[in-house]
Coordinates of C-alpha atoms in Angstrom, one line a residue:
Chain Q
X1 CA 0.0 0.0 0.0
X2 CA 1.5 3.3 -0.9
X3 CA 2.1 5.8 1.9
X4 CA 1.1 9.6 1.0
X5 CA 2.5 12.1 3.6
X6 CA 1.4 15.5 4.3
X7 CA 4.2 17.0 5.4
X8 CA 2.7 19.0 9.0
X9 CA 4.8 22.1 10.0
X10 CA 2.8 23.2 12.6
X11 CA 1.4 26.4 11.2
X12 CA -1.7 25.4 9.3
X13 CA -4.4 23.8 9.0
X14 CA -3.9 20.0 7.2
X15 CA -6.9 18.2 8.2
X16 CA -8.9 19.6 5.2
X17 CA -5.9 18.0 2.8
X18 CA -5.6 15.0 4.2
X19 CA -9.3 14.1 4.4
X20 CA -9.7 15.2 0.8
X21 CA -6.6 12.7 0.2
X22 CA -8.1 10.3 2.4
X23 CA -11.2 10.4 0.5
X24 CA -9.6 10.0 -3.3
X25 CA -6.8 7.2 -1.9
X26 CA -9.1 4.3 -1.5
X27 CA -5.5 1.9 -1.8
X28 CA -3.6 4.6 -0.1
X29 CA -2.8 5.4 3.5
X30 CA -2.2 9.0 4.4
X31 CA 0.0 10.0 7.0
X32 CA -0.2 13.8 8.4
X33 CA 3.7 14.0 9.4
X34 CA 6.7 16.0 10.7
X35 CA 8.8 13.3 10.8
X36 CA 12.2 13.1 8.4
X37 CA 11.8 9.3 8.2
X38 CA 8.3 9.0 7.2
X39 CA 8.8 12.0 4.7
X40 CA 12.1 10.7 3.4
X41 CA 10.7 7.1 2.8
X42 CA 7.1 8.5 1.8
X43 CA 5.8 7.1 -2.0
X44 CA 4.3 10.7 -2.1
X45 CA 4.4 14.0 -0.5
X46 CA 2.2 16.9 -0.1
X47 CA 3.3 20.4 1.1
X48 CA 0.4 22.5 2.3
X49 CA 0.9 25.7 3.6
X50 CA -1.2 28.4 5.4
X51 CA -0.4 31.6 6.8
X52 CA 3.5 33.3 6.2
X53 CA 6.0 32.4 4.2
X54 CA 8.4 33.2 6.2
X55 CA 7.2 31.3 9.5
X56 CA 6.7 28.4 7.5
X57 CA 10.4 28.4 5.9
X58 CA 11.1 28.9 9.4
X59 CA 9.1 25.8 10.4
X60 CA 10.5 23.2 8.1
X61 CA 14.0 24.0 9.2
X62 CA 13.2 24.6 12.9
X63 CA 12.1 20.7 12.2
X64 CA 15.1 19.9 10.9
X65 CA 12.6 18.5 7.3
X66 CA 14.6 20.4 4.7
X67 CA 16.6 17.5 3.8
X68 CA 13.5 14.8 4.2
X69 CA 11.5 17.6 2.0
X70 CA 14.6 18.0 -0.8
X71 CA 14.9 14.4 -1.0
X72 CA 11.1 13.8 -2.3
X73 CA 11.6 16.8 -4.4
X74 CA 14.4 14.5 -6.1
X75 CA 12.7 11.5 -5.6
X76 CA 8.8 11.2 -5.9
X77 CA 5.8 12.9 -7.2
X78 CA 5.3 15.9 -4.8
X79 CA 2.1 18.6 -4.6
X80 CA 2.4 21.9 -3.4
X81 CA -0.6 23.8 -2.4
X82 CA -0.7 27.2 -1.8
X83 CA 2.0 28.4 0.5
X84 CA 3.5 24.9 -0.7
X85 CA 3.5 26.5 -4.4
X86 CA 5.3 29.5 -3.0
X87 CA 8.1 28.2 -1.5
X88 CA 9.4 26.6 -5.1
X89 CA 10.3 29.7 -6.1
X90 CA 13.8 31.6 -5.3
X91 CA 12.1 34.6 -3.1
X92 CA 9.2 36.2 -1.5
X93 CA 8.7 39.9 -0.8
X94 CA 6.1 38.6 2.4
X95 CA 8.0 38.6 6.0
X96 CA 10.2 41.4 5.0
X97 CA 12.0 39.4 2.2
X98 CA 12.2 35.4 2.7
X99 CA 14.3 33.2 0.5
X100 CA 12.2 30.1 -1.0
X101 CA 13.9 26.5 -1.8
X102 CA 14.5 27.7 -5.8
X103 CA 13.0 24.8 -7.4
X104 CA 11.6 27.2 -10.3
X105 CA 13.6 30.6 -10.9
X106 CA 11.4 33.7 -10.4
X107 CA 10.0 35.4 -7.1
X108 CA 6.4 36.2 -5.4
X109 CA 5.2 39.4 -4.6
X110 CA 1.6 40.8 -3.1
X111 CA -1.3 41.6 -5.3
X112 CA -1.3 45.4 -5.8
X113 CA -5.1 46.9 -5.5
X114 CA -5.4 49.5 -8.0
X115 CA -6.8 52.9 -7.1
X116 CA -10.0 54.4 -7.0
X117 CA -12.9 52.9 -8.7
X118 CA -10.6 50.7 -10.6
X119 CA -9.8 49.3 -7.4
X120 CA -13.5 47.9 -6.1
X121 CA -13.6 44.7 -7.2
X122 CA -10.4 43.9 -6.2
X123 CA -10.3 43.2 -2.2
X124 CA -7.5 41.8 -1.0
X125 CA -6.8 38.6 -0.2
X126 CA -8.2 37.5 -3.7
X127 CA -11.0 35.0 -2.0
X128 CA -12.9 32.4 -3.8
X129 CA -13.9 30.8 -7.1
X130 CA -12.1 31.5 -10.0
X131 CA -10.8 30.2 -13.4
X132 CA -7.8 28.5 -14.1
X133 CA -6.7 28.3 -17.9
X134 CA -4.3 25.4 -18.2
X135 CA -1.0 27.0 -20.1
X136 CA 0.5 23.5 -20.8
X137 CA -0.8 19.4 -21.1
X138 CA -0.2 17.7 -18.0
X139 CA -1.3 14.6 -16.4
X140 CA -2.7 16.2 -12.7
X141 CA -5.0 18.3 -15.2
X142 CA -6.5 14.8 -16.5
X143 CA -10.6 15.3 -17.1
X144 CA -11.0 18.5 -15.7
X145 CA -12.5 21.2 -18.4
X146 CA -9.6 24.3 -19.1
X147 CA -11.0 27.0 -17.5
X148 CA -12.3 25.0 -14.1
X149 CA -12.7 27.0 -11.0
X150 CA -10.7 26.2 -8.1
X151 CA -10.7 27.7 -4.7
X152 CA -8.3 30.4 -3.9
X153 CA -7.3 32.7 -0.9
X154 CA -3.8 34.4 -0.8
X155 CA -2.7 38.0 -1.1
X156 CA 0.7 36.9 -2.8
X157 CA 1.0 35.2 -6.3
X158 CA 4.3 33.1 -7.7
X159 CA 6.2 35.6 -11.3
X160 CA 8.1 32.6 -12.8
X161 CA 11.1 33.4 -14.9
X162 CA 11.0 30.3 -17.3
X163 CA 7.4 30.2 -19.3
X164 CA 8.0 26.5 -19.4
X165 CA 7.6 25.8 -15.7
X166 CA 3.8 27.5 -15.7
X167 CA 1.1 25.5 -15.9
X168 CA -1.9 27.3 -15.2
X169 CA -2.7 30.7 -14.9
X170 CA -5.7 33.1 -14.0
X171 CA -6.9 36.5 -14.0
X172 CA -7.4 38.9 -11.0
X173 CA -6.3 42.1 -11.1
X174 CA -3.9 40.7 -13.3
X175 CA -3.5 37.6 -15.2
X176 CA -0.9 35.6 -12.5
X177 CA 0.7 31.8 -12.2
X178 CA -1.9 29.5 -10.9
X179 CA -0.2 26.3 -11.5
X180 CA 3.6 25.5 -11.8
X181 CA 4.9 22.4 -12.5
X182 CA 8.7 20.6 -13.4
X183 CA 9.5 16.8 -13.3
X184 CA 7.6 15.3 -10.6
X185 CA 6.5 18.3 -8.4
X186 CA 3.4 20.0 -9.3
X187 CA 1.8 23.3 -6.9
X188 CA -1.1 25.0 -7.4
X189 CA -2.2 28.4 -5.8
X190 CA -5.9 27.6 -5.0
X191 CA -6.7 24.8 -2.3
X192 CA -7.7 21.7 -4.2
X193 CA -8.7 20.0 -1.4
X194 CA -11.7 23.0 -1.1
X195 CA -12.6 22.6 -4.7
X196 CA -15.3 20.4 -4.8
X197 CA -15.4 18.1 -8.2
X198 CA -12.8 20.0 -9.7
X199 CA -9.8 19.5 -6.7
X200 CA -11.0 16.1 -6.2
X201 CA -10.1 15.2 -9.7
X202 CA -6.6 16.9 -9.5
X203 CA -5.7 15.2 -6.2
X204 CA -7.2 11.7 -7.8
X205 CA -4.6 12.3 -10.8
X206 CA -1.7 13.4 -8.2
X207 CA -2.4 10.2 -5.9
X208 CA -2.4 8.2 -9.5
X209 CA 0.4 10.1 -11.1
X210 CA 3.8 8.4 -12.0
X211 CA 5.5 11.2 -11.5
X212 CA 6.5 11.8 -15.2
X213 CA 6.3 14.9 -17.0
X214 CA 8.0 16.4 -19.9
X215 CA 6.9 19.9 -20.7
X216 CA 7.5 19.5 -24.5
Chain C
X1 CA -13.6 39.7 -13.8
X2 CA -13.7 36.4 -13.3
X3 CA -13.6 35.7 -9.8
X4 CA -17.1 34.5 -8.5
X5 CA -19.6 36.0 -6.1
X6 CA -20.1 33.7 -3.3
X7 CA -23.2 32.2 -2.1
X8 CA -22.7 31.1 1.6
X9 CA -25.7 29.3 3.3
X10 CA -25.6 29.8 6.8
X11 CA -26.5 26.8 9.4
X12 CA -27.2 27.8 12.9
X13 CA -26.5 25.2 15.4
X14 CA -28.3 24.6 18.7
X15 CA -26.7 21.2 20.5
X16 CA -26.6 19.6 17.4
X17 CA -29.3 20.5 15.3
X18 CA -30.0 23.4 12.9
X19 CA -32.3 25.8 14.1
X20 CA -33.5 29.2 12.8
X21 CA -35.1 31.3 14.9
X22 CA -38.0 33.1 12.2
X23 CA -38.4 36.8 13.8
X24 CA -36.5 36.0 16.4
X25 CA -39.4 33.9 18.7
X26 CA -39.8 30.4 17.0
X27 CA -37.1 28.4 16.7
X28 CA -37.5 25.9 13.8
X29 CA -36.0 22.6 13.6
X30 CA -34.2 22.7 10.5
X31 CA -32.8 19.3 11.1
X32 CA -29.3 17.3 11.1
X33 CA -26.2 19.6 9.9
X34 CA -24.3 17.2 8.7
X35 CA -27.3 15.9 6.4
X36 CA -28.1 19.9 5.5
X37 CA -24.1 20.5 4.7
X38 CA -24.3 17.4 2.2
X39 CA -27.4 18.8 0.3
X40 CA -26.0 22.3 0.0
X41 CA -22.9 20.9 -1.0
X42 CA -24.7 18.8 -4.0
X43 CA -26.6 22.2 -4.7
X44 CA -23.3 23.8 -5.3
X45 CA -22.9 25.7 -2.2
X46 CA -19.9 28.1 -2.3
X47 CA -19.0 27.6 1.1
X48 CA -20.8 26.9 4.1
X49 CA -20.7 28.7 7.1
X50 CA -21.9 27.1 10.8
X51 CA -22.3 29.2 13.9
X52 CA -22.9 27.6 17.7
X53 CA -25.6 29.3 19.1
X54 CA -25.3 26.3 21.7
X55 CA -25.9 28.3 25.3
X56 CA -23.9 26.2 27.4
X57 CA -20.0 25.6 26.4
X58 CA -19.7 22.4 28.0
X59 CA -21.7 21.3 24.8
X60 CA -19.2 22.7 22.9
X61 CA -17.5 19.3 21.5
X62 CA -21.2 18.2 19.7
X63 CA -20.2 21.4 17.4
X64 CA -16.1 20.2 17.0
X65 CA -18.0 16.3 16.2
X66 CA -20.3 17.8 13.5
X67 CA -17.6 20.0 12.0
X68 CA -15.4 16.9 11.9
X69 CA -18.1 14.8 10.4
X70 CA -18.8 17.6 7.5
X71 CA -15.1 18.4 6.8
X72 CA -14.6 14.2 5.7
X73 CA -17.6 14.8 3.2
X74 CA -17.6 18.5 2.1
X75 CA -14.7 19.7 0.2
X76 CA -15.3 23.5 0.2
X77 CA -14.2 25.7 2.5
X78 CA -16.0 25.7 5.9
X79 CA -16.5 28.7 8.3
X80 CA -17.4 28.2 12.1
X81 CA -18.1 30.6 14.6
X82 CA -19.7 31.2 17.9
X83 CA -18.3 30.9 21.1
X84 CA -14.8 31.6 19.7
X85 CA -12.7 33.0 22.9
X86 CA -9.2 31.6 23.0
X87 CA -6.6 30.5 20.3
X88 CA -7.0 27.1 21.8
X89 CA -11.0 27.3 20.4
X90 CA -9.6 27.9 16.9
X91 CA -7.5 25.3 17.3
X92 CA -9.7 22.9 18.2
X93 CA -12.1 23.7 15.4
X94 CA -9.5 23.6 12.7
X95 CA -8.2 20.7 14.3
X96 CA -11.9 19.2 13.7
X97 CA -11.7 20.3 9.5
X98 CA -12.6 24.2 9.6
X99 CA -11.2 26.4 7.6
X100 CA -11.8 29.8 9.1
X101 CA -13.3 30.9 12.2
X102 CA -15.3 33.7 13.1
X103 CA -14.9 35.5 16.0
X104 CA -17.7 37.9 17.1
X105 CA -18.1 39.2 21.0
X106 CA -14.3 38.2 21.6
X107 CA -13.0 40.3 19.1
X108 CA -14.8 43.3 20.8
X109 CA -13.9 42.4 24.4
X110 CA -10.2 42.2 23.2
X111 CA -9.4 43.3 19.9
X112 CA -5.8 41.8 20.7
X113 CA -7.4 38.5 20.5
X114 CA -7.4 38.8 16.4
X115 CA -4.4 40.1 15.7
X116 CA -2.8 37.1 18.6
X117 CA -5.6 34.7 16.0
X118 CA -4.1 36.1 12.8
X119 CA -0.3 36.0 13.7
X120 CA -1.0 32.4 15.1
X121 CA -3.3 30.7 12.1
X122 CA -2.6 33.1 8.9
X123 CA -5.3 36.1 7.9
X124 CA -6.9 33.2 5.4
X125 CA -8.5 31.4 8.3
X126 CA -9.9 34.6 10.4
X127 CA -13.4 36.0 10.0
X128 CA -14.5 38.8 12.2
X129 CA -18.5 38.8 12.7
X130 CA -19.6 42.4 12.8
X131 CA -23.4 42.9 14.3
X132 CA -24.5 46.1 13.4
X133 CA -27.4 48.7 14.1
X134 CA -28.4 51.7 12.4
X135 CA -28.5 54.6 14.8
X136 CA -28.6 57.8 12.7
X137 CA -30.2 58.1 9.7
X138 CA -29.8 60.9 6.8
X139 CA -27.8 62.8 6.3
X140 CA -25.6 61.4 8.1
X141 CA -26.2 58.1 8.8
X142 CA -24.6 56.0 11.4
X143 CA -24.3 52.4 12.4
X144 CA -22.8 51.0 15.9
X145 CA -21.9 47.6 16.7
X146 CA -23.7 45.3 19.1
X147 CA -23.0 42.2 20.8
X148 CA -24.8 39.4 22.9
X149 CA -27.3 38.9 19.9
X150 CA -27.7 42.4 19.2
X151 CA -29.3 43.3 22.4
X152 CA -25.6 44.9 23.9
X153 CA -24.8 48.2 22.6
X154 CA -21.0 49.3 22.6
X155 CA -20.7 52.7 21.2
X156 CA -18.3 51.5 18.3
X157 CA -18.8 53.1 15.0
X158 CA -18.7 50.6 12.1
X159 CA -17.0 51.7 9.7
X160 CA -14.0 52.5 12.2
X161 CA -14.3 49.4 13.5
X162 CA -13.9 46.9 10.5
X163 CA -11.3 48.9 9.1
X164 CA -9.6 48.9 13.0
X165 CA -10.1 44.7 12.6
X166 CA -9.1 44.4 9.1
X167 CA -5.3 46.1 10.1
X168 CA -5.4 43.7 13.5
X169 CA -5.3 40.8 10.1
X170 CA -8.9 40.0 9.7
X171 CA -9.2 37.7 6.5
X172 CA -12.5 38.7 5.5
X173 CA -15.6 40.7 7.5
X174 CA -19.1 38.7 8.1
X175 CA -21.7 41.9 8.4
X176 CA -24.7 40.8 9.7
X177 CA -27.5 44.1 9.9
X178 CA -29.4 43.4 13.6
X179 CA -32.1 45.3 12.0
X180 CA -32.8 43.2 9.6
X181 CA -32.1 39.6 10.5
X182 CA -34.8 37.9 10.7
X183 CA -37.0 40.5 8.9
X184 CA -36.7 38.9 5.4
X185 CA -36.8 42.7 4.2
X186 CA -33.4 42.3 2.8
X187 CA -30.0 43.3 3.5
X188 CA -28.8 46.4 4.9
X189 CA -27.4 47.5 2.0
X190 CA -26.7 51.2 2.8
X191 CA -24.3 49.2 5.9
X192 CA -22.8 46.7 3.6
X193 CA -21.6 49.8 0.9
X194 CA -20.7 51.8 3.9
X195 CA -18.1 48.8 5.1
X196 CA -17.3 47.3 1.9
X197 CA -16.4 50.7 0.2
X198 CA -14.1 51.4 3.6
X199 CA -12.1 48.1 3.6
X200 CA -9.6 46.1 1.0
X201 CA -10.6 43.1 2.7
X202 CA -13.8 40.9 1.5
X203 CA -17.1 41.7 2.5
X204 CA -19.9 39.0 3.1
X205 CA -23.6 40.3 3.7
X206 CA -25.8 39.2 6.0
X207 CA -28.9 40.0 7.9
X208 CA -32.6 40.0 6.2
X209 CA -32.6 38.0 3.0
X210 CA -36.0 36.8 1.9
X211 CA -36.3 36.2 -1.2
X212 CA -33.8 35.6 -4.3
X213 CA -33.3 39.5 -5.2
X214 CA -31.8 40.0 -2.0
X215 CA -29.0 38.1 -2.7
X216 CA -28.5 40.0 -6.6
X217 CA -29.2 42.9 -4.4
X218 CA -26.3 42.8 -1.9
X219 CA -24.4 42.7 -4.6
X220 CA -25.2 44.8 -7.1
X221 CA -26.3 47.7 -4.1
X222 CA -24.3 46.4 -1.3
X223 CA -21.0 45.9 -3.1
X224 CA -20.5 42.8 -1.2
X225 CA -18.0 40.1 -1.9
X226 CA -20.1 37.3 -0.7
X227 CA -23.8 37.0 0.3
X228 CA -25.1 34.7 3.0
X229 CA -28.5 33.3 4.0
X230 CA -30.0 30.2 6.0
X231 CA -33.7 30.5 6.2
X232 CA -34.2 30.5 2.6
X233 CA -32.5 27.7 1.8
X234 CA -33.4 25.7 4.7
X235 CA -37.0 25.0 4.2
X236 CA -36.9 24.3 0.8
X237 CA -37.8 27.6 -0.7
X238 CA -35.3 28.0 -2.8
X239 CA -32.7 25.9 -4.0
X240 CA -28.5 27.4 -4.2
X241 CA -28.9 26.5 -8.1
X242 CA -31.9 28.8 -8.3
X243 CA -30.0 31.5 -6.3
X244 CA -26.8 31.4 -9.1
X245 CA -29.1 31.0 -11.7
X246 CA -31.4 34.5 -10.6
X247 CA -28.1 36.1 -9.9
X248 CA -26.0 35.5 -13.0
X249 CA -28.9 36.9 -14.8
X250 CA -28.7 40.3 -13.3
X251 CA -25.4 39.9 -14.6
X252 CA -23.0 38.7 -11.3
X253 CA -20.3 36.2 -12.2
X254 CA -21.4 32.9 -9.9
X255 CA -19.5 29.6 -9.7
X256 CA -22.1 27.3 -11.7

């Protein structure tokens, strides 16, 4: 039976992403961990993230997981949600300036609410439903329509260098990374595991998902 | 724009059972939470939003069991609130599968207490419940804030207040009008533009709805982010499909 672990640094809230796993992984047991071991020796990973960046950097190497975590990023599929999307990139403006685990070149900054009346549909954190247009094939967006809302709720958005490594994108007050993706770790921005149909379907294709991808 | 409006049915639970009080006197049994959160979720509820109106906190843990129960079988985000006083409350409801918390009277009593919430559990998971009466009209109208069920005056003005909670790291702002819940007259949407015009953080609207234009109306008048209801939806007069349907054709982008 494979193991899934969602890797628990203490500052959020996991339970929604591990029932949500627990619910698609009929053949799967899923671990809510902050344990090297059980990360290091885990057939899949999940990073979740709530709250700062920088607390949760913090976090993971307060824990002493940054090795366990680096190793799945070589190793097996991994999904990054949110905060877990985040920390791929090199840097985050949040925290005063945080640097991130540079798995994909580029840095994250905070949505910017444009003045006056231009400005009133745009509150801040960007909350809620909205569409994500899938920039490249890949198998985690398996039988779910282009275009698909997905929950979201984060004042901060991921500006990738390399084109290659985005994999969804979607407009509010500008059009911003949704979805990155490179070998076998794929992060999303909005919360799957609050997305009804839509995120159960992405985390069925992650917990199904050999790990392959090739961008071209 | 193409982020949604957000319809949030609202489920008020007494020891373990949904009531909702019509005017204030009878309390109706709107039946099992846990049963009402699955058929709102298969109507394509937004989110879903539960507040403890249970009297006595030593019956506190039948709220954390149905929250746990919901959060295995709902996968959209799920609000609780009432009774929140301590970090160790939020904790214990996340712990059980919510996803933010509102805090109401606590906030008040110790404005501290949300920006110690926010620091603690991230601005994403923190709703601040604002009760609110008008108590000046034209021309210049005024609204205060309440607590204890709108009964408790305070002598806060709103407006100064949300924006006072939304810089202590309030995610979002739940405004419920005390004159109007209950009333199915509609929102107070003269409060809900006041607030929503004077904050950068989303506003959900509450207090009054009776009827499907309500919810367009908080809106489209309002300028809410969100628009919440319960009675509505809970004895079958309308369905959350019928709700999107009426509201995406006064033109508001819904999640359908």
């Amino acid at each position: 039976m494979q193991q899934i672990v969602v890797v628990d640094f203490g500052t959020g809230n996991l339970h929604s992403v591990s029932k949500a796993l627990q619910h698609v992984a009929d053949n799967a047991s899923v671990v809510v961990s902050r344990d090297a071991d059980t990360i290091g020796n885990a057939d899949r990973v999940v990073l979740p993230g709530q709250g700062a960046m920088g607390s949760w950097l913090a976090a993971m190497s307060r824990l002493g997981l940054g090795e366990a975590v680096a190793r799945a990023l070589d190793n097996v599929p991994v999904l990054g949600i949110c905060l877990g999307m985040q920390a791929m990139l090199d840097h985050s403006d949040e925290d005063g300036g945080v640097e991130g685990l540079s798995i994909i070149d580029g840095t994250v900054t905070r949505f910017i609410r444009p003045a006056g009346d231009a400005g009133r549909g745009f509150k801040i954190p960007h909350m809620g439903w909205n569409r994500v247009h899938q920039a490249r094939c890949h198998p985690l967006w398996n039988d779910i329509e282009d275009g698909s809302r997905f929950y979201f709720v984060h004042s901060y958005y991921a500006n990738p260098v390399r084109k290659v490594d985005i994999v969804g994108t979607t407009d509010y007050i500008l059009p911003f990374t949704s979805a990155i993706a490179q070998a076998n770790m794929f992060a999303t921005q909005f919360h799957p595991e609050k997305s009804h149909t839509q995120g159960l379907k992405l985390l069925t294709n992650f917990v199904t998902w050999n790990g392959s991808y090739d961008p071209d | 724009m193409a982020l949604a409006k957000r319809i949030i049915p609202c489920l008020d639970v007494d020891n373990g059972r949904v009531v909702k009080g019509v005017n204030f006197i009878d309390i109706r049994d709107a039946g099992d939470p846990v049963e009402v959160a699955r058929r709102y979720d298969e109507q394509g509820a937004d989110e879903l939003c539960f507040l403890d109106i249970t009297a006595s906190s030593d019956l506190r843990d039948t709220m954390a069991h149905v929250v746990e129960e919901v959060a295995g079988q709902v996968f959209i985000p799920l609000t609780v609130g009432g009774g929140i006083r301590k970090l160790d409350d939020i904790h214990r409801m996340l712990a059980a599968g919510a996803d933010k918390i509102s805090i109401n009277t606590a906030a008040v009593l110790n404005p501290a207490f949300v920006e110690e919430a926010s620091k603690h559990f991230g601005a994403q998971c923190i709703v601040v419940a604002i009760d609110a009466r008008q108590v000046a009209v034209e021309p210049s109208p005024r609204w205060e804030i309440f607590t204890h069920g709108g009964r408790k005056p305070t002598g806060i003005e709103v407006v100064e207040w949300a924006r006072r909670m939304a810089d202590a790291g309030a995610g979002e702002i739940l405004l419920t009008s005390m004159d109007r819940d209950g009333t199915r007259d509609g929102y107070d949407n003269a409060l809900n533009r006041h607030v929503s015009d004077a904050v950068s953080i989303p506003v959900i609207a509450s207090g009054g709805v009776g009827g499907l234009e309500h919810l367009a109306d908080g809106i489209i008048h309002g300028g809410a982010d969100a628009v919440l209801a319960a009675s509505i939806f809970h004895f079958g007069e309308h369905t959350i499909g019928q709700a999107k349907e009426f509201m995406a054709d006064r033109g508001i982008e819904v999640n359908a």
